[in-house]
Coordinates of C-alpha atoms and ligand atoms in Angstrom, one line a residue:
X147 CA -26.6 40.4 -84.9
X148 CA -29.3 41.8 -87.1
X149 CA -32.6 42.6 -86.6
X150 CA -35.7 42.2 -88.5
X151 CA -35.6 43.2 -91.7
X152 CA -38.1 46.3 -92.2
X153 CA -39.8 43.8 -94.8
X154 CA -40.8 41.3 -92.0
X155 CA -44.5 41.2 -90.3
X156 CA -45.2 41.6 -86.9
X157 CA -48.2 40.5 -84.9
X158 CA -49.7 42.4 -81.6
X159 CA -51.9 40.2 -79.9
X160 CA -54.5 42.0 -77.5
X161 CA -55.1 46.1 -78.9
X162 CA -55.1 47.8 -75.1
X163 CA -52.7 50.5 -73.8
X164 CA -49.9 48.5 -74.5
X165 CA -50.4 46.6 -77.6
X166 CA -51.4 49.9 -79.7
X167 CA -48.9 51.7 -78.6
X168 CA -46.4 48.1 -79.8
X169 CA -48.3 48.5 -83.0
X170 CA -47.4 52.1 -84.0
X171 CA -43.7 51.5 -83.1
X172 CA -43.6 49.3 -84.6
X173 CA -45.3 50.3 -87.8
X174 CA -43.4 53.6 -87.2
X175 CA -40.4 51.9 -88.0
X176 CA -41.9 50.3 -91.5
X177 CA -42.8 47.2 -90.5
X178 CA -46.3 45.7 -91.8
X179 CA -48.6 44.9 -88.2
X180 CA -51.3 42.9 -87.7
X181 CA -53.5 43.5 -84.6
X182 CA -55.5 40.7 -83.0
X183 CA -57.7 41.6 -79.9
X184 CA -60.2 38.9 -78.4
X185 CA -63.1 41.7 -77.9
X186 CA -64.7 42.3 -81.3
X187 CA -63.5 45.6 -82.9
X188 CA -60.8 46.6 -80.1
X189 CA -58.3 46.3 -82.9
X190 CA -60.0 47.8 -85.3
X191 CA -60.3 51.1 -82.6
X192 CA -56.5 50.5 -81.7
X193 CA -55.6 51.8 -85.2
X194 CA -58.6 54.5 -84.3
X195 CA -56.5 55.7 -81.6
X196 CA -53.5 55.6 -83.3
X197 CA -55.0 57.7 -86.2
X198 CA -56.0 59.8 -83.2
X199 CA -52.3 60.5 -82.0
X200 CA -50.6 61.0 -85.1
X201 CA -53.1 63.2 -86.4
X202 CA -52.2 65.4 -83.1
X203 CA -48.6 64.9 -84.5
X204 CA -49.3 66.1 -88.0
X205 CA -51.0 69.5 -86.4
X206 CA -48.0 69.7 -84.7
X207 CA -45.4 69.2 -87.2
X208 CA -44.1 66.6 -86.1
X209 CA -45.1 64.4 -88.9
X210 CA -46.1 64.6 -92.5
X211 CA -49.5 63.9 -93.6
X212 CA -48.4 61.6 -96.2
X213 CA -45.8 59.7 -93.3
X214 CA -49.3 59.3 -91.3
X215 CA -51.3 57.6 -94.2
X216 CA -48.3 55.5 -95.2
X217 CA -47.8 54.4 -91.4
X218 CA -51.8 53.9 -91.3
X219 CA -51.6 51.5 -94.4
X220 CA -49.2 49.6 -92.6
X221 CA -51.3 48.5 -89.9
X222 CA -54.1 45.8 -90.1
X223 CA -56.6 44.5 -87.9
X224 CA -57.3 41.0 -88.4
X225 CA -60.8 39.0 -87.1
X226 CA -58.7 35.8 -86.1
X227 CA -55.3 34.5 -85.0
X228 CA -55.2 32.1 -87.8
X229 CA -54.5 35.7 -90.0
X230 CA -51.2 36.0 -88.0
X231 CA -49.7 32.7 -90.0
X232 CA -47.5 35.4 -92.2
X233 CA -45.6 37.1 -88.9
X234 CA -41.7 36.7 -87.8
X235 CA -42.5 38.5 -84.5
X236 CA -45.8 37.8 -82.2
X237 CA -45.6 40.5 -79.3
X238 CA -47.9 39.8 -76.8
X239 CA -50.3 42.6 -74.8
X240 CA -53.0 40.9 -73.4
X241 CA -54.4 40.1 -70.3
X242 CA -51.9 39.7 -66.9
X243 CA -52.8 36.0 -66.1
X244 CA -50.3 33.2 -66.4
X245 CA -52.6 30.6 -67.8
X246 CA -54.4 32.6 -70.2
X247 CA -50.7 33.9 -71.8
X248 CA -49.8 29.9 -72.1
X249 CA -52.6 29.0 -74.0
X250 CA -52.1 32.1 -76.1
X251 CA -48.7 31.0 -77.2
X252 CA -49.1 27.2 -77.7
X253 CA -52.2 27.9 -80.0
X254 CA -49.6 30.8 -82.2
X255 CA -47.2 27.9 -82.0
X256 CA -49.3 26.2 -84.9
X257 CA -49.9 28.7 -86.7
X258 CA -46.6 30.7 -87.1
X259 CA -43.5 29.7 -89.2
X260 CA -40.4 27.9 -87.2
X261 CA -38.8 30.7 -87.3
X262 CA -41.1 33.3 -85.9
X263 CA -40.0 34.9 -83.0
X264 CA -42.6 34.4 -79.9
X265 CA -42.7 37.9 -77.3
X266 CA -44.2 38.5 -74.3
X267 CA -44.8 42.2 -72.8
X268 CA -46.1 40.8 -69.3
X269 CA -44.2 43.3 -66.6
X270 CA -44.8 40.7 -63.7
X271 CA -45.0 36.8 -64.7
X272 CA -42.1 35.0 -64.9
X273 CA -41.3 34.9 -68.8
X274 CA -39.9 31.0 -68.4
X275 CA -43.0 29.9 -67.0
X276 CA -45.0 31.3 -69.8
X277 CA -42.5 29.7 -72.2
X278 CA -42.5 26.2 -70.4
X279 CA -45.3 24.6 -71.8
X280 CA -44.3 25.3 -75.5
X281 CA -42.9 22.9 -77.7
X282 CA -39.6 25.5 -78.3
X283 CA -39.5 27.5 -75.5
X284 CA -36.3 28.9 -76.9
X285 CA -37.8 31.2 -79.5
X286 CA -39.6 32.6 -76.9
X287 CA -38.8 36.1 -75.1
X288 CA -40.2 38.9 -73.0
X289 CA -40.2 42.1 -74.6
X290 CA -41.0 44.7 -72.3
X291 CA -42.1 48.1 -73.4
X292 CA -43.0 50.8 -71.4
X293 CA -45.7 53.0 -71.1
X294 CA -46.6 54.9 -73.5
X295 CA -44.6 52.7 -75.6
X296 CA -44.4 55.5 -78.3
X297 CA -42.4 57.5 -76.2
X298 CA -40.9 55.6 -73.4
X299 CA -37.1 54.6 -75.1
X300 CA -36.5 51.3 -72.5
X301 CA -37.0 48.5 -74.0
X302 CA -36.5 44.9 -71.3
X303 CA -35.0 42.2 -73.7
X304 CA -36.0 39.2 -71.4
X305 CA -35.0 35.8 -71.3
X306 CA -35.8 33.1 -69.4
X307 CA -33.9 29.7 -68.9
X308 CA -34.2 28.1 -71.9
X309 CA -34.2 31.7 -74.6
X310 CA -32.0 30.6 -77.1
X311 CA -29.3 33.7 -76.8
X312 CA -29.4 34.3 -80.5
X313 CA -33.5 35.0 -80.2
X314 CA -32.3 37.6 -77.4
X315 CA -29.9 39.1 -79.6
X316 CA -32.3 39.4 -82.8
X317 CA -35.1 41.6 -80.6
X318 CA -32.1 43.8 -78.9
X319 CA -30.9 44.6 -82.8
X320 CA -35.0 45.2 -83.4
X321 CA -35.7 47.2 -81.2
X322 CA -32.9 49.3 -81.4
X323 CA -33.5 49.6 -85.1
X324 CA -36.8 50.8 -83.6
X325 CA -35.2 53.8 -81.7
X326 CA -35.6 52.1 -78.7
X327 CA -33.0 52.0 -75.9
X328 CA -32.9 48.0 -75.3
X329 CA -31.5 46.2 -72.1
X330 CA -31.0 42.9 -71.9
X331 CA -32.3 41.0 -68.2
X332 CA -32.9 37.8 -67.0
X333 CA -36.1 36.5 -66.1
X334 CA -36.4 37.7 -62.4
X335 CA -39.0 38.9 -60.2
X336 CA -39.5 43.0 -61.6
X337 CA -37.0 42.6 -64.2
X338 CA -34.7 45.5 -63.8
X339 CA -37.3 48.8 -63.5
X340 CA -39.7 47.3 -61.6
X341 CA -37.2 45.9 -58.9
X342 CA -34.1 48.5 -58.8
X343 CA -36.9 51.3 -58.5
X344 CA -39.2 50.3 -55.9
X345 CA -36.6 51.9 -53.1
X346 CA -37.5 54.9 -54.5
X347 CA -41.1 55.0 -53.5
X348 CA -40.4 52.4 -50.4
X349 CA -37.9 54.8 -48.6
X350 CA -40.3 58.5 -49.2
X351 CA -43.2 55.7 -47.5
X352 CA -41.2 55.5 -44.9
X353 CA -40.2 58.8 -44.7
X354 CA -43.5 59.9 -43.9
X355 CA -44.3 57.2 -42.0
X356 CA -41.8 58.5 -39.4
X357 CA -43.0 62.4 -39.7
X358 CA -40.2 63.2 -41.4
X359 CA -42.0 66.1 -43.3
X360 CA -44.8 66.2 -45.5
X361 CA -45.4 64.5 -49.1
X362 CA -45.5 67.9 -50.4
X363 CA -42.2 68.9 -49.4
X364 CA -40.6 65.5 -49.2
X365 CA -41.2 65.5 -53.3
X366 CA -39.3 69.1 -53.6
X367 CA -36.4 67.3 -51.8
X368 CA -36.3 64.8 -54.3
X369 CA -37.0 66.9 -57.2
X370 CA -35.0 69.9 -56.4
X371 CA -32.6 68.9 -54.4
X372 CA -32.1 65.1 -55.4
X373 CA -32.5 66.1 -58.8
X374 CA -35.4 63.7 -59.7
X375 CA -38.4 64.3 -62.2
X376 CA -41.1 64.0 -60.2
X377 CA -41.1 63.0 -56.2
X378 CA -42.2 59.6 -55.0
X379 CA -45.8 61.0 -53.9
X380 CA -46.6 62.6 -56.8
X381 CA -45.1 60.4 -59.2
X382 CA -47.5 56.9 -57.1
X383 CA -50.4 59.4 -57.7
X384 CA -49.7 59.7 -61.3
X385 CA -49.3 55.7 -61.5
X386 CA -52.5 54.7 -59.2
X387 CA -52.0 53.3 -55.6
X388 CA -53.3 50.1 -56.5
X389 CA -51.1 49.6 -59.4
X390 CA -47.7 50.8 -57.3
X391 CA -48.6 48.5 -54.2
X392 CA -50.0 45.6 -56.6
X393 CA -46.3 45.6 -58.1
X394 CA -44.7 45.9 -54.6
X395 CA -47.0 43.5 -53.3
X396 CA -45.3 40.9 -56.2
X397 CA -42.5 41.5 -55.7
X398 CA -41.8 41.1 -52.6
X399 CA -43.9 38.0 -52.8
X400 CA -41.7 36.9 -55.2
X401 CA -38.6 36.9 -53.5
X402 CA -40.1 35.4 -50.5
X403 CA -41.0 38.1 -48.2
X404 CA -37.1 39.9 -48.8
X405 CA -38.0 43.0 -46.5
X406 CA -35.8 45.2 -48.9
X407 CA -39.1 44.8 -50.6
X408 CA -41.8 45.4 -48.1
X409 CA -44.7 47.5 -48.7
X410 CA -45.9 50.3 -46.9
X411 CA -49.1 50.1 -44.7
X412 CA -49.7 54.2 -45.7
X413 CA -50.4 53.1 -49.0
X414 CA -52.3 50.1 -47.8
X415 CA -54.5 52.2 -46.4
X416 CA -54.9 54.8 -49.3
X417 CA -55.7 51.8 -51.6
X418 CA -58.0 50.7 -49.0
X419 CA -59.9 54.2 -48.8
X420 CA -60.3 54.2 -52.6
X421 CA -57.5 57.1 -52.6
X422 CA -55.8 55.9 -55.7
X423 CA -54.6 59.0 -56.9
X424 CA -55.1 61.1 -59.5
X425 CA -57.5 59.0 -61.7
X426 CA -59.8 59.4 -58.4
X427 CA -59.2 62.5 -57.6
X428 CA -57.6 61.8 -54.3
X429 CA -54.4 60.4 -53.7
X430 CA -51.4 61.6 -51.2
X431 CA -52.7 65.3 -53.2
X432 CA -56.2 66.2 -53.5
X433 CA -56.9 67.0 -57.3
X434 CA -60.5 67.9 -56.8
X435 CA -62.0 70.7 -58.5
X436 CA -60.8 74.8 -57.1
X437 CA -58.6 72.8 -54.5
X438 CA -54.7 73.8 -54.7
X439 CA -52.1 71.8 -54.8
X440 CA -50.3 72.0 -51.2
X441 CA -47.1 73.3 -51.2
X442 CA -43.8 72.5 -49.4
X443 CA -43.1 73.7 -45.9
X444 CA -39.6 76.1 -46.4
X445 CA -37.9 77.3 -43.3
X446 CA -38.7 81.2 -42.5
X447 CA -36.1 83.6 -43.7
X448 CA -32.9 83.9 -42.0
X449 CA -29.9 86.5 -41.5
X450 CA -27.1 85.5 -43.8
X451 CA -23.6 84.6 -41.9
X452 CA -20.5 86.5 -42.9
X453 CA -18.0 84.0 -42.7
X454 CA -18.1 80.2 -42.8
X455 CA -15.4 77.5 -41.7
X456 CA -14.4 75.0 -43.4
X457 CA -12.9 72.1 -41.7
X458 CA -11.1 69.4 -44.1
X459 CA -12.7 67.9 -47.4
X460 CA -16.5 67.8 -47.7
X461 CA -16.6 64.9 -49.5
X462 CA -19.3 64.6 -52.3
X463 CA -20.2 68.0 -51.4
X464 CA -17.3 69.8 -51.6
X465 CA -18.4 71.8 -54.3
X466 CA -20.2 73.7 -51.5
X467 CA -17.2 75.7 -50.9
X468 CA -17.0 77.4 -54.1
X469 CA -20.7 78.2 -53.9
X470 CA -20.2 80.3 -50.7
X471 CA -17.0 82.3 -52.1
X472 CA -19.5 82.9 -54.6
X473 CA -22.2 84.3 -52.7
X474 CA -19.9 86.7 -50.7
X475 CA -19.0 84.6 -47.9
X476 CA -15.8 84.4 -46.4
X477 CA -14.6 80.8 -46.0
X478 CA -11.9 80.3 -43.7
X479 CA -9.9 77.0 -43.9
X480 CA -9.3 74.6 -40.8
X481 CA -7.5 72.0 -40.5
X482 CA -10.1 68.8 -39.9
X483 CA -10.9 65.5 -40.8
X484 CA -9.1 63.4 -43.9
X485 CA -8.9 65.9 -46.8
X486 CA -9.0 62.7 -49.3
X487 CA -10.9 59.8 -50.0
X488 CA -12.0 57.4 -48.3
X489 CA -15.0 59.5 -47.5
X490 CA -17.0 57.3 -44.8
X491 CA -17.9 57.5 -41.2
X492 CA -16.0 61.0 -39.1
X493 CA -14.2 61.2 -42.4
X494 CA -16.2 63.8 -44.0
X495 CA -15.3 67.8 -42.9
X496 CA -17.4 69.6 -41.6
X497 CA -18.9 73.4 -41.9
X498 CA -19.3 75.5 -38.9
X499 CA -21.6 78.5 -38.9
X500 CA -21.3 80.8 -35.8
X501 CA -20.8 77.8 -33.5
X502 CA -22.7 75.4 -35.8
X503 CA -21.3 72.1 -37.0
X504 CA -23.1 71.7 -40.5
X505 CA -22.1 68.2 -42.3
X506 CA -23.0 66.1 -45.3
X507 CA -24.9 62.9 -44.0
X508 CA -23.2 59.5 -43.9
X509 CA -26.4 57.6 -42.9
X510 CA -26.7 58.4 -39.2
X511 CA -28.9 60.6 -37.8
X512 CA -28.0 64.3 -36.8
X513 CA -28.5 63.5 -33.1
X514 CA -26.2 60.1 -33.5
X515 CA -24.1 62.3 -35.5
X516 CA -23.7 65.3 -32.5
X517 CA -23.3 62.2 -29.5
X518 CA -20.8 60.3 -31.5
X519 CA -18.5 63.7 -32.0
X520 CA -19.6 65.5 -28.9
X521 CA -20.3 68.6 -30.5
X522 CA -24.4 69.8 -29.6
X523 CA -25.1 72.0 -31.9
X524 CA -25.3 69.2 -35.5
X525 CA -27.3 70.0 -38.4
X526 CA -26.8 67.4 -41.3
X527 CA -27.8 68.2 -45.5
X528 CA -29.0 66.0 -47.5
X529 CA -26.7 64.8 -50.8
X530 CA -27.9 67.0 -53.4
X531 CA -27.6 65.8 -57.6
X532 CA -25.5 69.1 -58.3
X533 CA -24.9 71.8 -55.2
X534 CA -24.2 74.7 -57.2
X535 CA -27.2 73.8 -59.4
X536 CA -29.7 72.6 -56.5
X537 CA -32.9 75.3 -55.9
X538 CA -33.3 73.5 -52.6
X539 CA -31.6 71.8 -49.2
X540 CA -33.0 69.4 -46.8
X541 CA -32.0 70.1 -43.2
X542 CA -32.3 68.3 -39.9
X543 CA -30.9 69.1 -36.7
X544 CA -29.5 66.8 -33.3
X545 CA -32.2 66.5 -30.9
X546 CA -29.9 68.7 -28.2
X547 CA -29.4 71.4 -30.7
X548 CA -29.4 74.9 -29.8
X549 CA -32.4 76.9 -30.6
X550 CA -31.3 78.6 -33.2
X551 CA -29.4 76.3 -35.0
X552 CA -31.9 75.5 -37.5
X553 CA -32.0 79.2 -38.4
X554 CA -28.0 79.9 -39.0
X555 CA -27.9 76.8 -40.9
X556 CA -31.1 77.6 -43.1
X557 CA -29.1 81.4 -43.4
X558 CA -26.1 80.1 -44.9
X559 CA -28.0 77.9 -47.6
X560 CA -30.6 80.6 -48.3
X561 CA -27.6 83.0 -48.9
X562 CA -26.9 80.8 -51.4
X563 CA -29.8 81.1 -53.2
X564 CA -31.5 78.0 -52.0
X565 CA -34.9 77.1 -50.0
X566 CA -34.9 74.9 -47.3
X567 CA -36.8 72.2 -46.2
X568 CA -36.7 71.6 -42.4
X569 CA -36.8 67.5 -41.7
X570 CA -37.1 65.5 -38.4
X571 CA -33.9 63.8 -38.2
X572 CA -34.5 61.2 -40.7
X573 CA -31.4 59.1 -41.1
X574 CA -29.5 59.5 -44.0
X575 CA -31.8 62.2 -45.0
X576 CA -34.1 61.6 -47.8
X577 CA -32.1 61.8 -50.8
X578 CA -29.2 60.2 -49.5
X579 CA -30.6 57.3 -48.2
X580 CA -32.8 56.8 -51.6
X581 CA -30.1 57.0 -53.2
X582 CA -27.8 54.7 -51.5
X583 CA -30.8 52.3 -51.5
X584 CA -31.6 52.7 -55.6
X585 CA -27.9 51.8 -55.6
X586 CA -27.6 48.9 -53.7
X587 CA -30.7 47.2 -55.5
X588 CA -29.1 47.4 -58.7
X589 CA -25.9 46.5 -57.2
X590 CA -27.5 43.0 -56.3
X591 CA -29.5 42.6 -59.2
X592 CA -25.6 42.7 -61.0
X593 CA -23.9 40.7 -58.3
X594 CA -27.1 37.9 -59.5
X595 CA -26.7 38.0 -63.1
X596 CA -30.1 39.8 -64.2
X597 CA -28.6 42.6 -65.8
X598 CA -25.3 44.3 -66.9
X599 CA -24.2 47.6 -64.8
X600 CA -24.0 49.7 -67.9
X601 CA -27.6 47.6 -68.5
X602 CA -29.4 48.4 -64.9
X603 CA -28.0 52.5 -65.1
X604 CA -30.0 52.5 -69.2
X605 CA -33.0 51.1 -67.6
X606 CA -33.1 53.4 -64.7
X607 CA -32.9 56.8 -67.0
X608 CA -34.8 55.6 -70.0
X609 CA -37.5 53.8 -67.9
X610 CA -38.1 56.2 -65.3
X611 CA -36.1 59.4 -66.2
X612 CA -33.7 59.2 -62.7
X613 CA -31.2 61.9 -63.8
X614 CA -28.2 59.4 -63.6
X615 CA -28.0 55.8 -63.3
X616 CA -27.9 54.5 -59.6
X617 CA -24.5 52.8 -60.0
X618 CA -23.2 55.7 -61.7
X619 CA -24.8 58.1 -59.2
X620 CA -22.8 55.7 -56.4
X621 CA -19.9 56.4 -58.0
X622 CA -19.9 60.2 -57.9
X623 CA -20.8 60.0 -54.2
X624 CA -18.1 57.5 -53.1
X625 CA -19.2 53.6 -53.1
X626 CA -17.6 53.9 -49.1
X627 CA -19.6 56.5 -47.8
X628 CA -22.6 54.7 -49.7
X629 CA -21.5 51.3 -47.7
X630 CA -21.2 53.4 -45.0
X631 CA -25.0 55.0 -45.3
X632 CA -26.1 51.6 -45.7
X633 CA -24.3 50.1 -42.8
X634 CA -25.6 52.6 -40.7
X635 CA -29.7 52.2 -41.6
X636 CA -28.7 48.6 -40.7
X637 CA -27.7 49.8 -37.4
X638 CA -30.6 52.0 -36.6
X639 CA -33.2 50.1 -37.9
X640 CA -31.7 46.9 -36.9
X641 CA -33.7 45.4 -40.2
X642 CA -32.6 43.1 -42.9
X643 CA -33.7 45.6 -45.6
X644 CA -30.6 47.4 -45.0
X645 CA -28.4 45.1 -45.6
X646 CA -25.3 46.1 -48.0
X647 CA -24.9 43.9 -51.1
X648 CA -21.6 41.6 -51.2
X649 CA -20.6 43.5 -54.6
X650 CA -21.0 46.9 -53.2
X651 CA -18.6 45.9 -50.2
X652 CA -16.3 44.0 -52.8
X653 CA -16.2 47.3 -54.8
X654 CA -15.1 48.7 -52.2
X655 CA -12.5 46.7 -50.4
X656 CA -11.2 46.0 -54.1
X657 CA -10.9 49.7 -55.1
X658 CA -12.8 48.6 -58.7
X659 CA -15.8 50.4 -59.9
X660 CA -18.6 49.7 -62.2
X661 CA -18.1 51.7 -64.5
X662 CA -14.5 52.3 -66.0
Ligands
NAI917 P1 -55.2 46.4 -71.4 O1 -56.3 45.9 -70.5 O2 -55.3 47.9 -71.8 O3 -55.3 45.6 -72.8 C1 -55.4 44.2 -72.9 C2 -56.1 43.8 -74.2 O4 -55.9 42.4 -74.4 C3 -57.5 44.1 -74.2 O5 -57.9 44.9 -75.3 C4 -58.2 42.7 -74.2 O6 -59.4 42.7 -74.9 C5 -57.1 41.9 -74.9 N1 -57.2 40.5 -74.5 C6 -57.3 39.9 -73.3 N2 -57.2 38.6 -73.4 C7 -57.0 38.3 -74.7 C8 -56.7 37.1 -75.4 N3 -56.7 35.9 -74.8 N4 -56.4 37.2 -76.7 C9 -56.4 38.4 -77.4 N5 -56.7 39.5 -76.8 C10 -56.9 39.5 -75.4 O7 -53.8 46.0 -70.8 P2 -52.4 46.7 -71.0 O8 -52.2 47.8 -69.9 O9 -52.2 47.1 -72.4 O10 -51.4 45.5 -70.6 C11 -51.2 44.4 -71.5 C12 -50.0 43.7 -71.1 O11 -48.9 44.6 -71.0 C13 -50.1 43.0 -69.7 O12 -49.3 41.8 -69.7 C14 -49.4 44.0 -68.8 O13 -48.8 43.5 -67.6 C15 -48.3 44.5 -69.7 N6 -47.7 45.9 -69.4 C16 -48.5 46.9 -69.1 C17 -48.0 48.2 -68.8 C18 -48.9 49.3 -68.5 O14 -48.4 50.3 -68.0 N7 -50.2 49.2 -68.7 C19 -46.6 48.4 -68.9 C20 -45.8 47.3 -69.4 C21 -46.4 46.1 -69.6

């Protein structure tokens, strides 16, 4: 299927964030664009704005001057939406309300061609109950950008129940012809981004809600260790509190109070103290003026072992072993615990440092971990993205642990060039259980149809930079031991939002993957 032909116009309809940064996109991409804004001269400053940034781009050399004043021409702010009558695509920007969207699009119904193409960028409403009212429903389609649209490559192709397939397949071919990276969805509460990522900021809530550590180090777990951009603390500052729990909030309305989705009282409370992050000054950080950023808590220093054992196959962190012949250490092989796959519960080996039993985490905590194998002195690490690569471990020890545990666990891993970051015993760690959870979201939002697997892993790494895909991450730790981490939340927590989906056990049990 084909998209639209570079000769075709396309309409933005309300000039804010969103729509200018539509408009330059698509002008970028040759296309002749009409704005439309409801408050008098908010296009006409749109194209201000976009003059702005591509000048920036010019002093950069990034663009050509002449590419800038060619792009400019192209775009045209119009005093009325009877001026849109020429376009094949509308693309919607304007305000989040349900009603106001509807009346938006039944008015451009008279006043476009049958053919034209009707978009909607909402990120929340349902896009068929936008469409309902219309007299063809079927030429209409959400087309979710994300922000800023210039530079973010996701692109959600939505459609609801009656988007003719064909429609669907038109914008996909567009916006790839944009340089966009498109994925198509179904219309369902938080699309793909919005719903596969909210585990990501739900499960560091709860993290700190149960003193795990500190949002300061809790974010260099995820980053360094986990491999992530930014850390869940940092990265809800960046967005705004009451934008991140707003979306929460929906969706977990949505799908009927689903406690997979329920919000977290700390940031409640942070919306409620007018601590909405950065744009305020104060969010989980304090960003006022000669204030420094606080810093993550790293265990103290400690004497480097000579020799480590290894008992049987470490699973997803096997590559561990390497790393310590590397740095010196001599490993010494004992026999242990299934060398091969499957991975899951008492199936991963185990290190042991001077006494120490140091093991991956498979979801329990370190102090289940030490009862269930009836060894004292536990101390479980967190899954790490890459362990040779890693600049940092998270640690957590069994409640009966030796003193000095901590410290000959924190040795070996510092030997190895690494900091550590000391957590309660959080179970499943905080990567690993992120992780798992990420996972297990977009493994349901497969097993119902919204998306594609090879779909939900693109909109994880274009829309929010996650260094793999969450289906594709599950694969390179083992879907058992991600069951397994699952199944054993379940257990602890005894809560519903734990719950494993049906196509990650089917996986499983049927030895088939998502990905070939
Ligand atoms: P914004 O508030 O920056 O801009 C909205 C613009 O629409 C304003 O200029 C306003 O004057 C205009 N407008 C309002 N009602 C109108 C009407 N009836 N006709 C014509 N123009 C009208 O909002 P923003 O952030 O650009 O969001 C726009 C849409 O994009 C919303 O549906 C939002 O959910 C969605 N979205 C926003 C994202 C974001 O990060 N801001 C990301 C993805 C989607």
């Amino acid at each position: 299927m084909a998209g639209l032909d570079r000769s075709a116009t396309v309409a933005v309809v309300g000039c804010g964030a969103m729509g200018a940064g539509i408009a330059q996109v698509a002008a970028s991409a040759g296309h002749t664009v009409l704005l439309f804004d409801a408050r008098e001269g908010a296009a006409a400053k749109a194209v201000d704005g976009i003059a702005d940034a591509l000048a920036k781009l010019v002093a950069k050399d990034k663009m050509r001057e002449e590419d800038r004043v060619a792009l400019l021409g192209r775009l045209e702010p119009v005093g009325g939406l009877a001026a849109l009558a020429p376009s094949a695509l509308v693309v919607e920007a304007i305000v989040e309300d349900l009603e106001v969207k509807r009346g938006l699009f039944r008015d451009l119904e008279g006043i476009v061609g049958e053919d034209a193409i009707l978009a909607t960028n909402t990120s929340s409403l349902p896009v068929t109950a936008i469409a309902a009212p219309l007299k063809r429903p079927e030429r209409f389609a959400g087309l979710h950008f994300f922000n800023p649209a210039p530079l973010m490559a996701l692109v959600e192709i939505i459609s609801g129940l009656a988007t003719d397939r064909a429609v669907a397949e038109t914008l996909f071919a567009t916006a790839k012809t944009w340089g966009k990276s498109p994925v198509h969805a179904r219309s369902t509460p938080g699309f793909i981004v919005n719903r596969v990522a909210r585990p990501f900021y739900a499960e560091g809530l709860r993290a700190l809600q149960e003193q795990a550590g500190d949002p300061a180090t809790l974010d260099a777990v995820m980053r360094e260790c986990g491999g992530f951009r930014m850390g869940p603390f940092e990265l809800m500052d960046l967005i705004g509190h009451d934008v991140n729990f707003a979306v929460t909030r929906s969706v977990h309305a949505a799908y009927f109070g689903d406690p997979r989705f329920q919000p977290s009282l700390i940031q409640q409370e942070l919306v409620e103290a007018g601590r909405l992050g950065r744009k305020t000054g104060r969010g989980f950080y304090d960003y006022g003026a000669g204030v420094e950023k606080a810093l993550a808590k790293d265990a103290p220093d400690a004497p480097r072992p000579s020799v480590v054992s290894v008992e049987g196959h470490l699973g997803p962190a096997h590559g561990l072993v390497e790393v310590i012949r590397e740095a010196g250490i001599t490993v010494e092989k004992l026999p242990g615990p299934l060398p091969t796959r499957p991975f899951g519960r008492n199936r991963i080996g185990r290190l042991v440092v001077d006494g120490v039993t140091l093991t991956l985490t498979d979801g329990r905590s370190a102090t289940q971990h030490a009862a269930e194998i009836g060894r004292g002195d536990v101390v479980l690490f967190d899954l790490a993205r890459d362990y040779a690569g890693a600049t940092r471990i998270a640690i957590a020890a069994a409640d009966g642990a030796a003193r000095g545990s901590i410290a000959k666990a924190a040795g070996l891993f510092q030997a190895l060039g690494k900091r550590v970051s000391v957590l309660d015993d959080l179970p499943g760690l905080l990567v690993m259980r992120t992780v798992a959870m990420l996972a297990n979201e977009a493994a349901d939002a497969v097993l119902q149809g919204v998306a594609s697997a090879a779909d939900v892993d693109t909109a994880m790494t274009k829309g929010v930079n996650y260094p793999l895909g969450p289906l594709a991450w599950a694969e390179t730790i083992g879907l058992d031991l991600v069951v397994d981490v699952l199944d054993a939340l379940n257990r602890t927590y005894g809560e519903d939002r734990y719950r494993a989906s049906a196509l990650l056990r089917r996986k499983v049990w049927g030895g088939t993957f998502f990905h070939d």
